[in-house]
Coordinates of C-alpha atoms in Angstrom, one line a residue:
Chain A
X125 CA 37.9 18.6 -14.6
X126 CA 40.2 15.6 -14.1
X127 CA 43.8 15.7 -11.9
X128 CA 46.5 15.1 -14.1
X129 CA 46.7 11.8 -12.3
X130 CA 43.3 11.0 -13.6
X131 CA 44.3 12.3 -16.7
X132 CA 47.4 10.4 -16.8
X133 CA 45.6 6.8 -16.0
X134 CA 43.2 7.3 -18.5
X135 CA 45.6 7.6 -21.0
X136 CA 47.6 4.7 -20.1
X137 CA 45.0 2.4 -19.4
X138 CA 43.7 3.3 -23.0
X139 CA 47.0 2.3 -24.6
X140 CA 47.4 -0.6 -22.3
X141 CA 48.5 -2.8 -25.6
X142 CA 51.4 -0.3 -26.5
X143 CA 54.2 1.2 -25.2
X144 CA 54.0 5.0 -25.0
X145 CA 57.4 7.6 -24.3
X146 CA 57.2 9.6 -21.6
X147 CA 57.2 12.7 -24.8
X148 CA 53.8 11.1 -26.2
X149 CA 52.6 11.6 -22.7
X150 CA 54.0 15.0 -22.2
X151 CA 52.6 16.3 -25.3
X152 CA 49.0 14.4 -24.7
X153 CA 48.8 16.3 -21.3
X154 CA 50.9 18.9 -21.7
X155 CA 53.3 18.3 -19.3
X156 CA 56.9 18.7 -18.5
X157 CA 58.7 15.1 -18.8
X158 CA 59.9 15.6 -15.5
X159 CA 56.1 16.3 -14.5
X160 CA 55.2 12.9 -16.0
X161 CA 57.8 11.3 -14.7
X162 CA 57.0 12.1 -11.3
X163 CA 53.3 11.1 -11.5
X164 CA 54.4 8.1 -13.1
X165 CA 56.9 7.0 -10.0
X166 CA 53.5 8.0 -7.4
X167 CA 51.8 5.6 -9.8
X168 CA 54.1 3.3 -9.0
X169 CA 54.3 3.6 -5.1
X170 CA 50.1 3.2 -5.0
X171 CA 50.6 -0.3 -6.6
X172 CA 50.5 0.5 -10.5
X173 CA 52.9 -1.6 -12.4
X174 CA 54.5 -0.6 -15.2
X175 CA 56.6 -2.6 -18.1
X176 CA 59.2 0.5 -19.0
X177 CA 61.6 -0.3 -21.8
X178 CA 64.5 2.1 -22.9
X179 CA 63.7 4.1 -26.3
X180 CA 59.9 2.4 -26.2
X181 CA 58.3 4.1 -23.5
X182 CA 55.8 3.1 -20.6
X183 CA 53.7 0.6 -20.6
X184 CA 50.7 0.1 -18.0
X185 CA 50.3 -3.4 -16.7
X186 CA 48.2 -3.4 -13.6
X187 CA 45.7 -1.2 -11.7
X188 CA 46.0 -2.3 -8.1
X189 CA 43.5 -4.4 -6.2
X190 CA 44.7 -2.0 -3.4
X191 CA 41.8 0.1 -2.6
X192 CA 42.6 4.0 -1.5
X193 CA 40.3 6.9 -1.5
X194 CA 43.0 7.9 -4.7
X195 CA 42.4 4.8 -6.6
X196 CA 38.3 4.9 -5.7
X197 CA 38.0 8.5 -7.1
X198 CA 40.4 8.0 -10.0
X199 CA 38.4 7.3 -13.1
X200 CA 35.4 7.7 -11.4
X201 CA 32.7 9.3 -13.4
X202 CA 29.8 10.4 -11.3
X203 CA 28.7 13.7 -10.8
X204 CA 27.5 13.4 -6.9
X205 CA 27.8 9.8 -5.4
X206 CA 31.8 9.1 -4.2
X207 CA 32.8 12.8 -5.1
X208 CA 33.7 12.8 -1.2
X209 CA 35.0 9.0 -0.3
X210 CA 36.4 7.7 2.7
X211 CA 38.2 4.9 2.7
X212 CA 39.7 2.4 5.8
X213 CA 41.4 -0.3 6.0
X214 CA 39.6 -1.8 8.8
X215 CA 36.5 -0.4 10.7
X216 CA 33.7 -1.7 12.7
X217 CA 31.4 -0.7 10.2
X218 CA 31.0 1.1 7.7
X219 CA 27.1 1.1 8.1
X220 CA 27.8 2.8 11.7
X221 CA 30.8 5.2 10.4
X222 CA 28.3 6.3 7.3
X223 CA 25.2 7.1 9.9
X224 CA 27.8 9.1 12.1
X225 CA 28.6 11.6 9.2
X226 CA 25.1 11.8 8.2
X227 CA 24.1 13.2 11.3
X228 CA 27.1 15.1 11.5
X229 CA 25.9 17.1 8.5
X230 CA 27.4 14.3 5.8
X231 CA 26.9 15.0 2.0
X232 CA 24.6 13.8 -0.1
X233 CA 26.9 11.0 -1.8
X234 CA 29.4 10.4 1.1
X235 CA 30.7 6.9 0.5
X236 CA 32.4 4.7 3.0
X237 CA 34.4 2.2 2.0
X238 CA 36.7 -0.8 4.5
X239 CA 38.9 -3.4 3.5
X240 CA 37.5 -5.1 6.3
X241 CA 34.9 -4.6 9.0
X242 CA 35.6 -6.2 12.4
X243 CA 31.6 -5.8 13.1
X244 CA 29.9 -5.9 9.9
X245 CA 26.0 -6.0 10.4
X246 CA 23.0 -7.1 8.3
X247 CA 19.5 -6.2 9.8
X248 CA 18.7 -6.5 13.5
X249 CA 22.8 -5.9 14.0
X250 CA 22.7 -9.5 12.8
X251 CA 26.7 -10.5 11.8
X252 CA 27.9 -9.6 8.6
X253 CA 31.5 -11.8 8.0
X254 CA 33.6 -9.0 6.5
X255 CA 36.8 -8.9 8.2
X256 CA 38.9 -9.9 5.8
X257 CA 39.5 -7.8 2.2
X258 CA 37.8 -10.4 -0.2
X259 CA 34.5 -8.2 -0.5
X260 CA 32.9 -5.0 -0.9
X261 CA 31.8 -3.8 2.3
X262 CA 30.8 0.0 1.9
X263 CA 28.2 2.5 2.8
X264 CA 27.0 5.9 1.7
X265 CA 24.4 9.0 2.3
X266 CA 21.4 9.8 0.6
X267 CA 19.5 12.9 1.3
X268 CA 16.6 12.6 -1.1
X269 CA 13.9 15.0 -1.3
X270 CA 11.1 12.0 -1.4
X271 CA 8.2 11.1 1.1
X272 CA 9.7 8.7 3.7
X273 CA 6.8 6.3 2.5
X274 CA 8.6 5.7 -0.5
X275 CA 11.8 5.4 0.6
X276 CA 11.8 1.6 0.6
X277 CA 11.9 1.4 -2.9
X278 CA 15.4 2.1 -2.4
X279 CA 16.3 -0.8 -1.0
X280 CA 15.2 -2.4 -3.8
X281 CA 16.7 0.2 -6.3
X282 CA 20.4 -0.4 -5.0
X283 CA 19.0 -4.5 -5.5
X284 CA 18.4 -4.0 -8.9
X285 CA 21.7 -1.7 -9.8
X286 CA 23.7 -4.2 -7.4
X287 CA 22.9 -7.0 -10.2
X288 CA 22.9 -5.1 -12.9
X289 CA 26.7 -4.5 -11.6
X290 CA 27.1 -8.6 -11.4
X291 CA 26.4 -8.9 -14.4
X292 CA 28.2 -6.1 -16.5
X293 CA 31.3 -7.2 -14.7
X294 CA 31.2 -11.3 -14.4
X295 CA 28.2 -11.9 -17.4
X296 CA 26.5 -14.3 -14.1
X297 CA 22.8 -13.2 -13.5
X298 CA 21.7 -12.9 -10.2
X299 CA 18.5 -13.3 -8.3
X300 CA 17.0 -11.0 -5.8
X301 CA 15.3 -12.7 -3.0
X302 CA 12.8 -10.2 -2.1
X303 CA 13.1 -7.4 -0.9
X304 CA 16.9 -7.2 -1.4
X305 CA 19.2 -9.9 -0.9
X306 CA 21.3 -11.2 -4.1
X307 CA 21.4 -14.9 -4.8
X308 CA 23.7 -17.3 -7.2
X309 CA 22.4 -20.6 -7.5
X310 CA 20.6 -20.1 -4.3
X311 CA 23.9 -18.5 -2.0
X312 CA 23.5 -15.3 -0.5
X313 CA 26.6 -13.3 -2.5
X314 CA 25.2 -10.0 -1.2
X315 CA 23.2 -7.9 1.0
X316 CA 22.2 -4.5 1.6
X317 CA 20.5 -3.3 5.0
X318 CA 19.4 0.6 4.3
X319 CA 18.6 2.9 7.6
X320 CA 17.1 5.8 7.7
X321 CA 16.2 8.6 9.8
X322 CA 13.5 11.2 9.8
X323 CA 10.3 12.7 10.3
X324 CA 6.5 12.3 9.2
X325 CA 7.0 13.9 5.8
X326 CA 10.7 14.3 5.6
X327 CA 13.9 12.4 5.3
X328 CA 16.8 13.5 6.5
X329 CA 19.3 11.0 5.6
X330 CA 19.0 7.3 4.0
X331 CA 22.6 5.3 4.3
X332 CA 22.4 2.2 2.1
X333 CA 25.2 -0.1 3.4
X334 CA 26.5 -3.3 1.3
X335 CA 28.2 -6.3 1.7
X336 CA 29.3 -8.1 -1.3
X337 CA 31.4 -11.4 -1.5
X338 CA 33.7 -10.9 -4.2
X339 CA 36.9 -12.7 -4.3
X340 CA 36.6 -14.7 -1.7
X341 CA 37.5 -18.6 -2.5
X342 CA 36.2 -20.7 -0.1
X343 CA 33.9 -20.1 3.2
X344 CA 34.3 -21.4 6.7
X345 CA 31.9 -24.7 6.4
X346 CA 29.3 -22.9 8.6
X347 CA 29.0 -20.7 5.6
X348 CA 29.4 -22.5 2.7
X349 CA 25.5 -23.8 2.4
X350 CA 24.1 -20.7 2.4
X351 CA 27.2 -18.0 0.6
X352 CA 29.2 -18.0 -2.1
X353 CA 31.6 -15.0 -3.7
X354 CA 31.5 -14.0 -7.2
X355 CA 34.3 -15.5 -8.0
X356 CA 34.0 -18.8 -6.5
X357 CA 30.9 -19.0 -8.7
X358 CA 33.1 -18.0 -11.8
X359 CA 36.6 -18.8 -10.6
X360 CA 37.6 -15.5 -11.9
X361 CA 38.8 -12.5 -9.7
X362 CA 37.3 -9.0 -9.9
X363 CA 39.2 -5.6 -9.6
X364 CA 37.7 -4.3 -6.3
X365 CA 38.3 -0.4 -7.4
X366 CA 36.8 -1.2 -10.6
X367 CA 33.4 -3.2 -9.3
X368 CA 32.9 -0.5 -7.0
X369 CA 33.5 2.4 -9.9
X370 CA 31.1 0.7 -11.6
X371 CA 28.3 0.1 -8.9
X372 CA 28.8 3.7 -8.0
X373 CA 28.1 5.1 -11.6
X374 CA 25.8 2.9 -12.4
X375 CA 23.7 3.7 -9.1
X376 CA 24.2 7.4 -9.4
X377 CA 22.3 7.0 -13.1
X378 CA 19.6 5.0 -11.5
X379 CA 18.8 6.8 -8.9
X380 CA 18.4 10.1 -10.9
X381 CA 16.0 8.4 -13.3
X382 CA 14.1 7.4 -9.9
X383 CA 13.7 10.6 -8.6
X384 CA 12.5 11.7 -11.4
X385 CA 10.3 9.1 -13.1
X386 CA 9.6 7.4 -10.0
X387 CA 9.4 3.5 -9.1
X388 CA 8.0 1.9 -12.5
X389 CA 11.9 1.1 -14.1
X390 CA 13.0 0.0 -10.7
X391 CA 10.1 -2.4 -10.6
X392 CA 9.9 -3.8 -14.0
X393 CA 13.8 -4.3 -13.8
X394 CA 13.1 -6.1 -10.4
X395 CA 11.3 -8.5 -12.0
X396 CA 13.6 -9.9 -13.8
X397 CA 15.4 -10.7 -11.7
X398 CA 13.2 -12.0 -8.8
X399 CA 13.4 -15.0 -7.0
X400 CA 10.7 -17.7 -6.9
X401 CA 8.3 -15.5 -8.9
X402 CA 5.5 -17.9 -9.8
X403 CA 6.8 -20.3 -7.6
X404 CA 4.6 -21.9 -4.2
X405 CA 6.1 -20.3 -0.7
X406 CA 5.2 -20.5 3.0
X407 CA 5.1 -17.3 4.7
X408 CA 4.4 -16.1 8.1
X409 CA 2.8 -12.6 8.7
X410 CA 1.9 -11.5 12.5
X411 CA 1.4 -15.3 13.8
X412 CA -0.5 -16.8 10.8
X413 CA 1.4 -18.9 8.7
X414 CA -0.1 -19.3 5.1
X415 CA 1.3 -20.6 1.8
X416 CA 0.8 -18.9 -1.8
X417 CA 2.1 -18.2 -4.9
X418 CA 4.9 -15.0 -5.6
X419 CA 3.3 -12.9 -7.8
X420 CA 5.5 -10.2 -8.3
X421 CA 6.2 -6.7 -6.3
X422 CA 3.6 -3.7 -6.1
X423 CA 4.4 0.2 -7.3
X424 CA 5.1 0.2 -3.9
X425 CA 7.9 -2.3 -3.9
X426 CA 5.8 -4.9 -1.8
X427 CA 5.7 -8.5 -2.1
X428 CA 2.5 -10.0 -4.3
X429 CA 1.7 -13.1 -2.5
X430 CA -1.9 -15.1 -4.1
X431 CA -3.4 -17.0 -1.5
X432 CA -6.6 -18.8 -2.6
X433 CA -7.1 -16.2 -5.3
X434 CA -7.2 -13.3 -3.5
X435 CA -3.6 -11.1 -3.1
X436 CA -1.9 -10.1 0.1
X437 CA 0.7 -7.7 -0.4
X438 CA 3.9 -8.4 2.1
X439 CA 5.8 -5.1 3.5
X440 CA 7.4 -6.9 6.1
X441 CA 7.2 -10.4 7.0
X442 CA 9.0 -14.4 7.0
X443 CA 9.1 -15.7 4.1
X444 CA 10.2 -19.3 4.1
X445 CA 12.7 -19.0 1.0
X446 CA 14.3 -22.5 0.4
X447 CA 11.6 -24.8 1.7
X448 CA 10.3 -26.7 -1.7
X449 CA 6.5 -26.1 -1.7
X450 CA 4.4 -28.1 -4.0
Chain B
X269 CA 17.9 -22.7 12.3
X270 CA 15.7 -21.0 14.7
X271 CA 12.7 -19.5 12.8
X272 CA 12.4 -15.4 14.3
X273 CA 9.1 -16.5 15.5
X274 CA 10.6 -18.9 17.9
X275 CA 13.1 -16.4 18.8
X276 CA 10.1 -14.3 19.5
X277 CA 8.5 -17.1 21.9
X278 CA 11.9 -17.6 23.2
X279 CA 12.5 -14.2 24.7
X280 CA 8.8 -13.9 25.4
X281 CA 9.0 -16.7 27.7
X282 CA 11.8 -15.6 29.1
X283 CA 10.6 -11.8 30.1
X284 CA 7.7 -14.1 31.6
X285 CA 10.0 -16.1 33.7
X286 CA 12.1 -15.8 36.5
X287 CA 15.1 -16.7 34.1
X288 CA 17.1 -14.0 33.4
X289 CA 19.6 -15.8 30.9
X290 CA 18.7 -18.5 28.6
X291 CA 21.4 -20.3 26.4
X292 CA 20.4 -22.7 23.8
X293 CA 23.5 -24.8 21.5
X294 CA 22.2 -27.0 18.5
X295 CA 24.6 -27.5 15.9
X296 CA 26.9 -24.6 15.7
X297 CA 24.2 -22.3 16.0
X298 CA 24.0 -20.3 19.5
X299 CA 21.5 -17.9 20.9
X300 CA 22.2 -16.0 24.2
X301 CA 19.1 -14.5 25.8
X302 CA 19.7 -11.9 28.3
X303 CA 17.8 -10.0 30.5
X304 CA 18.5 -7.0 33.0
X305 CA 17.0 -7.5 36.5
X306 CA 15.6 -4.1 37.9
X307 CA 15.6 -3.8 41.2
X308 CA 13.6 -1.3 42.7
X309 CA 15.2 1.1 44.6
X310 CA 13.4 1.5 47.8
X311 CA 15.4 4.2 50.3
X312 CA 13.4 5.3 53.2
X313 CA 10.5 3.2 53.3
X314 CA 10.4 1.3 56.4
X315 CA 7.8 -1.5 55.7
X316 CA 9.3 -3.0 52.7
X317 CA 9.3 -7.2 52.3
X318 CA 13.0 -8.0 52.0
X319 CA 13.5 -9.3 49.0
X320 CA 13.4 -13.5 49.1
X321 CA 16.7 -14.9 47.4
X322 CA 15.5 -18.0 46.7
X323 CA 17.9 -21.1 46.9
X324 CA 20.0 -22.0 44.1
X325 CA 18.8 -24.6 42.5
X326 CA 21.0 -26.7 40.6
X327 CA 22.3 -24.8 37.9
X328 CA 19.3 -22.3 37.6
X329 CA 20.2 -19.4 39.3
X330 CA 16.5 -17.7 39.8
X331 CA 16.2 -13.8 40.8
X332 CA 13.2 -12.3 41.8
X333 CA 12.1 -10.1 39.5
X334 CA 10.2 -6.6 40.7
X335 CA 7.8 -5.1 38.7
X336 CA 7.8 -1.4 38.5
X337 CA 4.4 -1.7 37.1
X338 CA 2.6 -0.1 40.2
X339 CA 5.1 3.4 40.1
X340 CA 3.9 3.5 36.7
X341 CA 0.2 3.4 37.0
X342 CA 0.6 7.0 38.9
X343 CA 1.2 8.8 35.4
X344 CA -1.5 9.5 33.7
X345 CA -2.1 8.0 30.6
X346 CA -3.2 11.3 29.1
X347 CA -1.5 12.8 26.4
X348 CA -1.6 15.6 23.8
X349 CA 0.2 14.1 20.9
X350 CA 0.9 11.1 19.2
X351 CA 4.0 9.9 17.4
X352 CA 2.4 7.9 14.3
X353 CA 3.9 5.7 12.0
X354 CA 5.3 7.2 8.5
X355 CA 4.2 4.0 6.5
X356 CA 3.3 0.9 6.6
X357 CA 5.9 -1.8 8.5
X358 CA 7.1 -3.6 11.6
X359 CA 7.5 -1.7 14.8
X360 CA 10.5 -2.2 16.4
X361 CA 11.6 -0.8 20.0
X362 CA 15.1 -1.3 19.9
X363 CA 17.3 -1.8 17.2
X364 CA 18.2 -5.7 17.6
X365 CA 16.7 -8.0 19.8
X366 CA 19.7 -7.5 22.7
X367 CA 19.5 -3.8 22.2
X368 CA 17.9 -2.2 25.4
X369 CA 14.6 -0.5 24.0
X370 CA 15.2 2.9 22.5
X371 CA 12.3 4.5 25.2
X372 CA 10.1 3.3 27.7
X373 CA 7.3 4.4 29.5
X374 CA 8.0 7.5 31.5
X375 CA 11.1 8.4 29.6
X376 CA 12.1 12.1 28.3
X377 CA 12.4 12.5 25.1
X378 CA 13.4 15.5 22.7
X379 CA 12.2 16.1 18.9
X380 CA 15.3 14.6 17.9
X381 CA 15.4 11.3 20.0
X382 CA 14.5 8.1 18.5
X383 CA 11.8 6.2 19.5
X384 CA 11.7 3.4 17.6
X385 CA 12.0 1.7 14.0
X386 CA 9.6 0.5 11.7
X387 CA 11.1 -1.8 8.8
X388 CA 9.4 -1.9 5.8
X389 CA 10.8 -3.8 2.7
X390 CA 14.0 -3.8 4.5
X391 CA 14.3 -0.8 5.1
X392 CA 14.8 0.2 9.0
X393 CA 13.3 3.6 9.4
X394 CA 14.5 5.1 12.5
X395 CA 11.5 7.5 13.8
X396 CA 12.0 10.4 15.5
X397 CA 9.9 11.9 18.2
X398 CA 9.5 15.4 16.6
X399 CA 8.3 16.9 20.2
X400 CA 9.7 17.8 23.3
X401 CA 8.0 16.0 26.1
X402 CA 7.5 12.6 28.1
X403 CA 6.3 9.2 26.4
X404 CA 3.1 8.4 28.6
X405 CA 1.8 5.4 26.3
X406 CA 3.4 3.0 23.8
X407 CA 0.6 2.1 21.8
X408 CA 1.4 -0.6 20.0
X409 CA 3.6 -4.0 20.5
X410 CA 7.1 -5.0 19.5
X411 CA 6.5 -6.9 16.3
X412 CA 4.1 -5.9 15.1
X413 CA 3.0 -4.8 11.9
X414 CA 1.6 -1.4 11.9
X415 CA -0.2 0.7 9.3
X416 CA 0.6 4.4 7.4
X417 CA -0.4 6.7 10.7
X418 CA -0.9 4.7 13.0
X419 CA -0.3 6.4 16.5
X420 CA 2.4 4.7 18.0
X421 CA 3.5 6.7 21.2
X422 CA 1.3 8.8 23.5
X423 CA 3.5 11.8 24.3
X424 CA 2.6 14.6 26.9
X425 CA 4.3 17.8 25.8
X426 CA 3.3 19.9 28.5

């Protein structure tokens, strides 16, 4: 059941166009005026702006860019992922914060969320730059009943919903450089490092952190070859609370359809959106370094790589991404 | 940009020196190697070697660097379980390349500690040890790529 708050932003963000009275609302939620009223002037104080006009009523004109744990849950229709969010406006990590509560006992679904991480980490605690509110930079649990072989295919899951996001948001189509990272015309805009911890035949907890480079309008010069934001590819701004809404739902839906059809959707979506598929690369795996064609990803989620007509499959290796190979 | 590989060769080299930092600068990029000198600790044996400080040579400061490798030859080898690997990846010993190894040789560990990490896809599976007991063998190397049960530590539980 949805808080009257949730209630109330629903309504006004429906009949955005129109002024409503503060009776219209009272009557659609049954509420007192002076209940309305009240929620209205919290509205107000978390950022939400209002055009009021005497004998016409309310009318909603933004949603804040502020982020809260309020504004994150507000609207938010998921059944289990971001029912419990926590939300920062600076932190080390998220990634680390998010691992603490799973082993503290963490639901299922936890999400963390910063505005800005002083020590944001890809893989091998490499640096993340996310100190500064321009991007996504959030974590969350898992607890999935699934054999810890699998659970790779997760990272590659939360690849394939993190495009689909892109592009139900900004109509830009992404690529994934394989296994997981998300490309625009080449430019890392995000990435996703997933940890896990458990035994031979059981997981206890996956967290999935991300880093995503949303608004951000230039990068330091270091940068700029190698990242770009959404919007500097589209020189539009995105509603943080509302990407994030909409990665969360969308992921929530995903993952139930994985857990219980398994890896087959994940993988055929993949493919669309893969990087270099077909194309020539060099790779490296243990010491050898070989060149071959991309050839896709396996029900396993490993790389396909043809070399002289026989296929290597790639769990974990160097793959030389932007060298042109002929 | 440094390939990992050469990072790889990098810090090789480096545990195989006498160095025990190594900074290289190349166009904005940095890497910092690092090592930690142990020292053995000896306490009532008379006959020790003092330790040679060698001179310092310019600017490399060398440090002599003690193996602990003959203490370690006294434990057995012989162990009655083996942590093996849950699928198929890269074994890892510590969780970034400055990270001190999560266990060595000789170490306690309980079923909870971790061990090590195999990435696969990505994905940086932090393994358990899922027995009480000592690590006696690590049975296979840093980097490399291991397969679906393959035994990875040698632990005595007894």
């Amino acid at each position: 059941m949805a808080s009257t708050r949730e209630q109330l932003i629903t309504l006004l963000s429906s009949k955005s166009n129109t002024f409503v009275s503060g009776q219209w609302i009272s009557e659609q939620l049954n509420l007192s005026r002076t209940a309305v009223w009240k929620q209205i002037k919290q509205l107000k104080s978390d950022g939400y702006v209002f055009e009021a006009v005497p004998n016409k009523g309310y009318r909603l004109v933004t949603i804040p860019d502020k982020v809260s744990e309020n504004t994150l849950v507000w609207g938010l229709e998921t059944k289990w992922l971001g029912r419990e969010v926590e939300h920062y406006s600076s932190l080390d990590s998220t990634q680390t914060l998010a691992k603490k509560r799973a082993l503290e006992d963490g639901h299922h679904g936890l999400v963390v969320v910063a505005d800005k991480q002083n020590k944001g980490k890809g893989r091998l605690n490499r640096y993340w730059e996310s100190d500064h509110d321009q991007g996504v930079w959030m974590s969350f649990v898992l607890k999935p009943d699934l054999e810890p072989s699998h659970a790779p295919q997760l990272t590659l899951l939360t690849a394939v919903v993190l495009a689909e996001t892109i592009e139900s948001i900004s109509n830009v189509t992404p690529q994934i450089k394989w296994p997981n990272d998300l490309l625009l015309d080449g430019k890392k805009v995000a990435g996703i490092l997933t940890e896990m911890q458990g035994e031979q035949d059981q997981i206890h907890f996956v967290v999935i952190g991300l880093g995503l480079n949303l608004n951000q309008k230039n990068f330091s010069k270091q940068l700029s070859e190698i990242a770009t934001s959404l919007c500097q590819h589209t020189t539009h701004s995105y509603d943080k609370n509302a990407f994030i809404q909409a990665f969360l739902t969308h992921f929530e839906q995903a993952y139930d359809v994985f857990i219980q059809h398994g890896f087959d959707q994940v993988r055929n979506k993949w493919l669309t959106y893969g990087f270099r598929l077909n194309e020539t690369v060099s790779y490296q795996v243990g010491k050898k370094a070989k060149t071959g064609q991309i050839r896709g990803i396996t029900d396993q989620g490993a790389l396909i790589i043809e070399n002289d007509q026989k296929q290597e499959y790639i769990y974990s290796g160097e793959i030389d991404w932007f060298k042109e190979d002929k | 940009m440094l390939k990992i590989d050469e990072i790889k060769e990098l810090i090789q080299a480096l545990d195989e020196s006498s160095l025990t930092e190594f900074t290289y600068e190349f166009d904005n990029e940095k890497i910092a190697l690092k090592k930690e000198v142990q020292y053995k600790e000896v306490q009532s044996a008379p006959a020790v070697s003092p330790v040679l400080e060698p001179k310092v040579t310019e600017s490399t400061k060398v440090e002599t660097h003690i193996q602990e490798e003959s203490t370690q030859s006294e434990a057995q080898p012989e162990y009655d379980y083996e942590i093996t690997s849950p699928m198929v990846g890269t074994f890892y010993l510590s969780s970034s390349p400055e990270a001190d190894p999560y266990v060595e040789k000789g170490d306690k560990v309980s079923s909870q500690s971790v061990v090590c990490i195999i990435e696969a896809m990505k994905l940086f599976n932090e393994i358990e040890a899922e027995v009480d007991g000592e690590i006696v063998e690590i049975l296979a190397e840093h980097g490399e790529l291991v397969e679906y049960g393959q035994p990875l530590f040698g632990v005595k539980t007894k």
